[in-house]
PDB file of C-alpha atoms in Angstrom:
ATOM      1  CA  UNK A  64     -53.573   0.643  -9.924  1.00  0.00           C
ATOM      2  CA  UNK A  65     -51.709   2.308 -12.469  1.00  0.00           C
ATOM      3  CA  UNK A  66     -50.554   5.070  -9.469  1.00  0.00           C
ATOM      4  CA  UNK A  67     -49.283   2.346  -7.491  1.00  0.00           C
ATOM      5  CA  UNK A  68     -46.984   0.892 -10.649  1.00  0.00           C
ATOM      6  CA  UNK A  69     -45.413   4.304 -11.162  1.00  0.00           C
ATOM      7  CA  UNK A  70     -44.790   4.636  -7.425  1.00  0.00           C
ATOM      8  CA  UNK A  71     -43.741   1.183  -7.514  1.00  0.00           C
ATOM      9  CA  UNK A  72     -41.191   2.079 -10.857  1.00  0.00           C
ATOM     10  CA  UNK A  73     -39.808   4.995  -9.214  1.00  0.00           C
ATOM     11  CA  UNK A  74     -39.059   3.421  -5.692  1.00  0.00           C
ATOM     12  CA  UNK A  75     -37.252   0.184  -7.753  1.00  0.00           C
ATOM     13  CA  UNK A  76     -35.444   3.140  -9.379  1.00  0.00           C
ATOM     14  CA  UNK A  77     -34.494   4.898  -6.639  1.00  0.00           C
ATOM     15  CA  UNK A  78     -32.650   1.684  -5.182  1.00  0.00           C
ATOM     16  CA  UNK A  79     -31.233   0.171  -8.208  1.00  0.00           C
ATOM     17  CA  UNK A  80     -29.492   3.956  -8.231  1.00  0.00           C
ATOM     18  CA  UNK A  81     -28.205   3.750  -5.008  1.00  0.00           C
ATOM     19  CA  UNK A  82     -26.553   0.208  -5.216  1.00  0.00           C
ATOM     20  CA  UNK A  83     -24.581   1.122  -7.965  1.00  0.00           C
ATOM     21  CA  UNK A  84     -22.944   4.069  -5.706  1.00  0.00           C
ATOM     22  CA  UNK A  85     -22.556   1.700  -2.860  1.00  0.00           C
ATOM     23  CA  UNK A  86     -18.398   0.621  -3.513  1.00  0.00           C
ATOM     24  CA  UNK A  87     -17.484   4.258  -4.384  1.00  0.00           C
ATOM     25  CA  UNK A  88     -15.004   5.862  -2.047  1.00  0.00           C
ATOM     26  CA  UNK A  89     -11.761   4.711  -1.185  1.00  0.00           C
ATOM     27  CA  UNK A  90     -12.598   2.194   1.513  1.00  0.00           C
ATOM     28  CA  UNK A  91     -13.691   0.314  -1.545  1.00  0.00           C
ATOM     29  CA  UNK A  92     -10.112  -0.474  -2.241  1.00  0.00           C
ATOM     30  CA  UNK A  93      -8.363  -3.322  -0.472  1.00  0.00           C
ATOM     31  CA  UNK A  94      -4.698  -4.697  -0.606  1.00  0.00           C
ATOM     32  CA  UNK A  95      -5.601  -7.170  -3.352  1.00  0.00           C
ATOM     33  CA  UNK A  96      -7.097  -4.437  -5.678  1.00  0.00           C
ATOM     34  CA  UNK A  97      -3.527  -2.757  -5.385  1.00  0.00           C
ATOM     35  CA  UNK A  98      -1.580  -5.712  -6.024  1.00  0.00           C
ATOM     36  CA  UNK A  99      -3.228  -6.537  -8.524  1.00  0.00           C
ATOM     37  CA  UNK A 100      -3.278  -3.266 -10.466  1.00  0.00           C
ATOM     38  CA  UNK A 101       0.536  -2.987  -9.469  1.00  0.00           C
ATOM     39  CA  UNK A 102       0.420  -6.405 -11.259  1.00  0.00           C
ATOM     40  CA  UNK A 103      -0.820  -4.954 -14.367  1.00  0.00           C
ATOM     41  CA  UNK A 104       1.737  -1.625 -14.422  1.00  0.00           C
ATOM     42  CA  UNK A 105       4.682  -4.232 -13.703  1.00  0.00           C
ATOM     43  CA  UNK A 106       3.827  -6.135 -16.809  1.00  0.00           C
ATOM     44  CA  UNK A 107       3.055  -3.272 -18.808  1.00  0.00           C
ATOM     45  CA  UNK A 108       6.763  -2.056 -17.726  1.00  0.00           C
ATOM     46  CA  UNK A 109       7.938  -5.161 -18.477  1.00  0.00           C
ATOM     47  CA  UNK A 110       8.999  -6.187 -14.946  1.00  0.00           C
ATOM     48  CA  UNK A 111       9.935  -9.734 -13.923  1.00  0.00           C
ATOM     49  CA  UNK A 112       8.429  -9.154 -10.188  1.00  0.00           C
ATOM     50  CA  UNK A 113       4.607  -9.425  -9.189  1.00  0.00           C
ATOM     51  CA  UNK A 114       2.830  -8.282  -6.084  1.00  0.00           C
ATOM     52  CA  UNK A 115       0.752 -10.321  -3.406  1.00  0.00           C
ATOM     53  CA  UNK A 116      -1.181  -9.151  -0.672  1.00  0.00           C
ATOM     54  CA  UNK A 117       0.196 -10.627   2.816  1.00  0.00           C
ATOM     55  CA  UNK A 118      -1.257 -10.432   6.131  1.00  0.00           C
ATOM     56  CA  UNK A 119       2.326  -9.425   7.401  1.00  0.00           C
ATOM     57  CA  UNK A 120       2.156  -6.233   6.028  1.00  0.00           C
ATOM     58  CA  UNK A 121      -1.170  -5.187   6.098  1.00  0.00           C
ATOM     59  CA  UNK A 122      -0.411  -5.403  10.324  1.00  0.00           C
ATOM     60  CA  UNK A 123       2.204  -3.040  10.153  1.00  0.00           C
ATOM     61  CA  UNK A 124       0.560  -0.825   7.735  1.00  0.00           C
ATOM     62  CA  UNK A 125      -2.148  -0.620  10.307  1.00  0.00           C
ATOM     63  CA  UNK A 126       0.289  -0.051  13.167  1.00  0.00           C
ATOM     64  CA  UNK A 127       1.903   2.590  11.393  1.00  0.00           C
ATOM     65  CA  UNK A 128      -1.444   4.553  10.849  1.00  0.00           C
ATOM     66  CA  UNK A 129      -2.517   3.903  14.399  1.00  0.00           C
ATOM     67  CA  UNK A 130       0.643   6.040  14.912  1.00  0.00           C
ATOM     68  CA  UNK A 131       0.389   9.392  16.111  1.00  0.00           C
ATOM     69  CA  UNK A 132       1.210  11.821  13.372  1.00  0.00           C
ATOM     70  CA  UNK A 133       4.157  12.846  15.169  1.00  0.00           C
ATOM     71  CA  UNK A 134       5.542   9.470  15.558  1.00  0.00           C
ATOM     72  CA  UNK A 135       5.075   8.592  11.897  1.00  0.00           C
ATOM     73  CA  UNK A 136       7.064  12.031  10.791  1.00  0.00           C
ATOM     74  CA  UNK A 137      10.347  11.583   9.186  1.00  0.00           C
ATOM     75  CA  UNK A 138      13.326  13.591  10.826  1.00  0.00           C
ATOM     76  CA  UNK A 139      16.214  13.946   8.781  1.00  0.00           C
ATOM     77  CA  UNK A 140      15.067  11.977   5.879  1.00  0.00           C
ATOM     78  CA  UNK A 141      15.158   9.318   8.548  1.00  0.00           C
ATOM     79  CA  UNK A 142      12.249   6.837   9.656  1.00  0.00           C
ATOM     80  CA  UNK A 143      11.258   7.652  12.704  1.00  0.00           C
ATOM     81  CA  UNK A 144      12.193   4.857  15.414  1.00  0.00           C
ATOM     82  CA  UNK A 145       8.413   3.751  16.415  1.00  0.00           C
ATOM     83  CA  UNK A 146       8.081   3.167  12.484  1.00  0.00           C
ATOM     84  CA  UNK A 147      11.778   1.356  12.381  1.00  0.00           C
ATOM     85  CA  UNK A 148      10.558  -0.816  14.976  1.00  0.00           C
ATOM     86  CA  UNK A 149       7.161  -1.900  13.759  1.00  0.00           C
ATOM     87  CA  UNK A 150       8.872  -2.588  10.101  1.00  0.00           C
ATOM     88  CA  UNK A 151      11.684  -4.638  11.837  1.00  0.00           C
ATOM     89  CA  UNK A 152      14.274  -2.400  10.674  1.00  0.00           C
ATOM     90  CA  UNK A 153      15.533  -1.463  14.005  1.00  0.00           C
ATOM     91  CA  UNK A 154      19.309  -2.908  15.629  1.00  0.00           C
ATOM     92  CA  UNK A 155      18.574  -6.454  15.279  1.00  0.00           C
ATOM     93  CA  UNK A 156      14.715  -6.334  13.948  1.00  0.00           C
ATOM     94  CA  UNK A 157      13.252  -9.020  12.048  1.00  0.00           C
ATOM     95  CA  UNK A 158      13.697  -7.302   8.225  1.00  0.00           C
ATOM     96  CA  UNK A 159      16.595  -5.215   9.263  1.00  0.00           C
ATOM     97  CA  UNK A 160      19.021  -7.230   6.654  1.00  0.00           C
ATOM     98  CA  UNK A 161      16.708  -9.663   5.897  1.00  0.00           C
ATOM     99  CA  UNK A 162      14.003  -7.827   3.613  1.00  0.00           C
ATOM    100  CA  UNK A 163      13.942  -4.623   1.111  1.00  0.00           C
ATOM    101  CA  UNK A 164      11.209  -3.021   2.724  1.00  0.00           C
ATOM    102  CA  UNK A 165       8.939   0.165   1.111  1.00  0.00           C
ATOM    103  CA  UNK A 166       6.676   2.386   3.141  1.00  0.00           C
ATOM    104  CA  UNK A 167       4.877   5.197   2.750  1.00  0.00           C
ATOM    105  CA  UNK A 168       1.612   6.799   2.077  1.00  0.00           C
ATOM    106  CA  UNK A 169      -0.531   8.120  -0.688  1.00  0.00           C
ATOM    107  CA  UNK A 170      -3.600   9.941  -0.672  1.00  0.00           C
ATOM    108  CA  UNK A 171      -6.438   7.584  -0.919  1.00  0.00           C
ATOM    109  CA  UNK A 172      -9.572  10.084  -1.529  1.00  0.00           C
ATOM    110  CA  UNK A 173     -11.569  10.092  -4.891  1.00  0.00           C
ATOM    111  CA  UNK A 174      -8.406   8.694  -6.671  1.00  0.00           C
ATOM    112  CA  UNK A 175      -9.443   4.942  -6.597  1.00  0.00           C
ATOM    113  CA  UNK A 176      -7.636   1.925  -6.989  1.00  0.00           C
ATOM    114  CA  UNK A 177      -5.782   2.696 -10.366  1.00  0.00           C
ATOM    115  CA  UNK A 178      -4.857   6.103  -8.817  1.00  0.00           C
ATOM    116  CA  UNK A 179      -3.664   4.790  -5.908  1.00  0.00           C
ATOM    117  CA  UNK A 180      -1.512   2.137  -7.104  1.00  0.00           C
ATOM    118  CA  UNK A 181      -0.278   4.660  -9.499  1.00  0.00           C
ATOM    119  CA  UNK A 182       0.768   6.646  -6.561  1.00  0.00           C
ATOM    120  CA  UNK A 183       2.446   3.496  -5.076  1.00  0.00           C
ATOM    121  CA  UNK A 184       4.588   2.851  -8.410  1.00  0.00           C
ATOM    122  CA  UNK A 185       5.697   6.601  -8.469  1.00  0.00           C
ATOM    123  CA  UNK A 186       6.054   7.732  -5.096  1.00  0.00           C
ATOM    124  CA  UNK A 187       7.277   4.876  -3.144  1.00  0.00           C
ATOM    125  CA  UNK A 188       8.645   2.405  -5.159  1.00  0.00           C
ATOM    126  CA  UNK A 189      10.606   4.514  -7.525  1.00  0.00           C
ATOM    127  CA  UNK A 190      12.381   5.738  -3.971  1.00  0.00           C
ATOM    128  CA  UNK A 191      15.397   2.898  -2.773  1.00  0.00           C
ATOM    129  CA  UNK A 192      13.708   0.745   0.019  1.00  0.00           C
ATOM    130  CA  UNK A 193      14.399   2.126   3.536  1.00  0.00           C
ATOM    131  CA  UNK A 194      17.121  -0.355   4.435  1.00  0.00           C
ATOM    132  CA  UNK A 195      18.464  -1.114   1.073  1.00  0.00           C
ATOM    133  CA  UNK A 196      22.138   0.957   2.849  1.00  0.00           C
ATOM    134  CA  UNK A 197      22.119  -2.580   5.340  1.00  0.00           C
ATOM    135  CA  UNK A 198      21.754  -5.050   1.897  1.00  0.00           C
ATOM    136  CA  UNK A 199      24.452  -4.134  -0.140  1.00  0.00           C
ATOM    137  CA  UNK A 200      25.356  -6.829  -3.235  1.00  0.00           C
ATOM    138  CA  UNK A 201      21.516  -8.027  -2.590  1.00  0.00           C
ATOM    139  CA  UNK A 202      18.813  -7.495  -5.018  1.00  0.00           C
ATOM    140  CA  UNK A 203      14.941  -7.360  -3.988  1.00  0.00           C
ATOM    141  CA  UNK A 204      13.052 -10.636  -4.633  1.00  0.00           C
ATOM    142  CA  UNK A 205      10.641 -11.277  -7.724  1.00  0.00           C
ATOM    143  CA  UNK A 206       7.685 -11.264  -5.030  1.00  0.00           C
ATOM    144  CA  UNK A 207       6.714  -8.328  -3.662  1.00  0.00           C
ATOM    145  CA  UNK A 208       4.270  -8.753  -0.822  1.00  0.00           C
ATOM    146  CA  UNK A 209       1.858  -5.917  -0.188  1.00  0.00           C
ATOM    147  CA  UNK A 210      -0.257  -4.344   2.556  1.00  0.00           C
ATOM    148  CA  UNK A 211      -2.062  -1.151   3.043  1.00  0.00           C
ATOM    149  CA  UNK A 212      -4.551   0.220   5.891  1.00  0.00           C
ATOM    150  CA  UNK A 213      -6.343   3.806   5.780  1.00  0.00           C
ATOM    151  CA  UNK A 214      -5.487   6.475   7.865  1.00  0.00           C
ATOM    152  CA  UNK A 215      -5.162  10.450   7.927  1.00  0.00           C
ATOM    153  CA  UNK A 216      -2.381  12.858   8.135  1.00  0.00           C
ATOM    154  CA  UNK A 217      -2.322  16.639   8.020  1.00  0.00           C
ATOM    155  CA  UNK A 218      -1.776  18.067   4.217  1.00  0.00           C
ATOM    156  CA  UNK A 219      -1.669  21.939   3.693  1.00  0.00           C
ATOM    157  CA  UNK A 220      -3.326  22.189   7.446  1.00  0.00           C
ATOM    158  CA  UNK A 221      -6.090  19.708   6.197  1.00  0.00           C
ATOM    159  CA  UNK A 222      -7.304  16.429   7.675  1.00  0.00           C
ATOM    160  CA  UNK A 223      -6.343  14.259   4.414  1.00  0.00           C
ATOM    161  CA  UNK A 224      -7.460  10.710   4.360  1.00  0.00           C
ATOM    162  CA  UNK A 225      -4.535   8.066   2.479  1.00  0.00           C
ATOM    163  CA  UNK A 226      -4.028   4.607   2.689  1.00  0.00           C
ATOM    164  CA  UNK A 227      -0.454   3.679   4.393  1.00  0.00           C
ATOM    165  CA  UNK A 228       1.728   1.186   2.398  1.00  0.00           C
ATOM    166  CA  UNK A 229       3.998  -1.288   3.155  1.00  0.00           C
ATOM    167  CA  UNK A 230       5.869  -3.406   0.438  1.00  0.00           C
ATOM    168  CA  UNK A 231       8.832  -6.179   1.270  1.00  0.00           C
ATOM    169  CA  UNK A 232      10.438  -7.986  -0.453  1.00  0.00           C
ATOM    170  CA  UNK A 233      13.329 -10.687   0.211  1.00  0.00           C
ATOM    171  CA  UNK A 234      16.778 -10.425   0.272  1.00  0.00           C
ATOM    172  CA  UNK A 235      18.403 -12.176  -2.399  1.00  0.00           C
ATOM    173  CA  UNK A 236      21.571 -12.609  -4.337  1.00  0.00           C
ATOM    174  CA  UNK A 237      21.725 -12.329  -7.599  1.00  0.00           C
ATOM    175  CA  UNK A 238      24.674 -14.735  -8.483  1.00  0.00           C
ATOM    176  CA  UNK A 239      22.223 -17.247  -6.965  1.00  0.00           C
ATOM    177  CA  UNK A 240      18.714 -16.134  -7.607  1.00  0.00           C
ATOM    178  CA  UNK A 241      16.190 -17.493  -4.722  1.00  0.00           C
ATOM    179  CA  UNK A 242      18.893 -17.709  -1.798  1.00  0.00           C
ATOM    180  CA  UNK A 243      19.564 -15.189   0.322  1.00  0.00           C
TER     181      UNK A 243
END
């Protein structure tokens, strides 16, 4: 009896271990994890904007990483015209002078959500959205709407995983805040 309560102790153990490492990794993260802790860096800048996940922009997100990697690639410094298209910022598309629109990506692996949104803050949204030349005497929108999706690209000849982002946000004027 008192073999079978040890055995019993360490088996109990075992899988109370092993559900505590069960959300590690980055597919743990999600588009409201990242909003949300871009919520919290916004505030702690002092920002008037917040961020919201949207469904809108987790699709293109995961059209962009369904990309080949040679579609996604920027020539020039320019967006590359599959990526124009699926972030309406081609002649005539949807967000073209409609929407500030962010994209980029940032490596997703072992940095978590904090990391990640840290990455966001710094490496994309520091940079003047993609269209911003098109929506000149505009200013970008107190809502920023967010989506993300994994996928991989090729850093220093290694398979890297990172998590694609998308950020909008609309149009406005700023003589008459809330109107385009």
């Amino acid at each position: 009896m008192k073999m079978l309560k040890k055995l019993l102790a360490i088996v109990l153990t075992g899988a109370m271990a092993l559900t505590l490492l069960t959300a590690c990794g980055s597919n743990a993260v999600n588009d409201k994890n990242i909003a949300d802790a871009l919520n919290d860096m916004a505030k702690g800048s002092l920002a008037t904007y917040t961020f919201k996940s949207r469904t809108d922009e987790q699709a293109m997100a995961k059209a962009i990483a369904a990309l080949s990697e040679s579609d996604r690639n920027m020539k020039d410094g320019e967006l590359p015209p599959k990526v124009k298209e699926i972030l309406g910022l081609n002649e005539g598309g949807k967000n073209e002078t409609s929407r500030f629109v962010w994209c980029g990506a940032v490596i997703a692996d072992e940095i978590g959500t904090t990391g990640q949104a840290h990455n966001v803050m710094n490496n994309i949204l520091s940079q003047k959205a993609a269209n911003a030349d098109k929506l000149t005497g505009k200013e970008p929108g107190n809502i920023r709407y967010i989506g993300t999706a994994l996928g991989t690209l090729t850093i220093h000849g290694k398979q890297t995983t990172v998590r694609f982002i998308v950020v909008t946000a609309d149009a406005e004027d700023p003589q008459h805040p809330g109107k385009a």
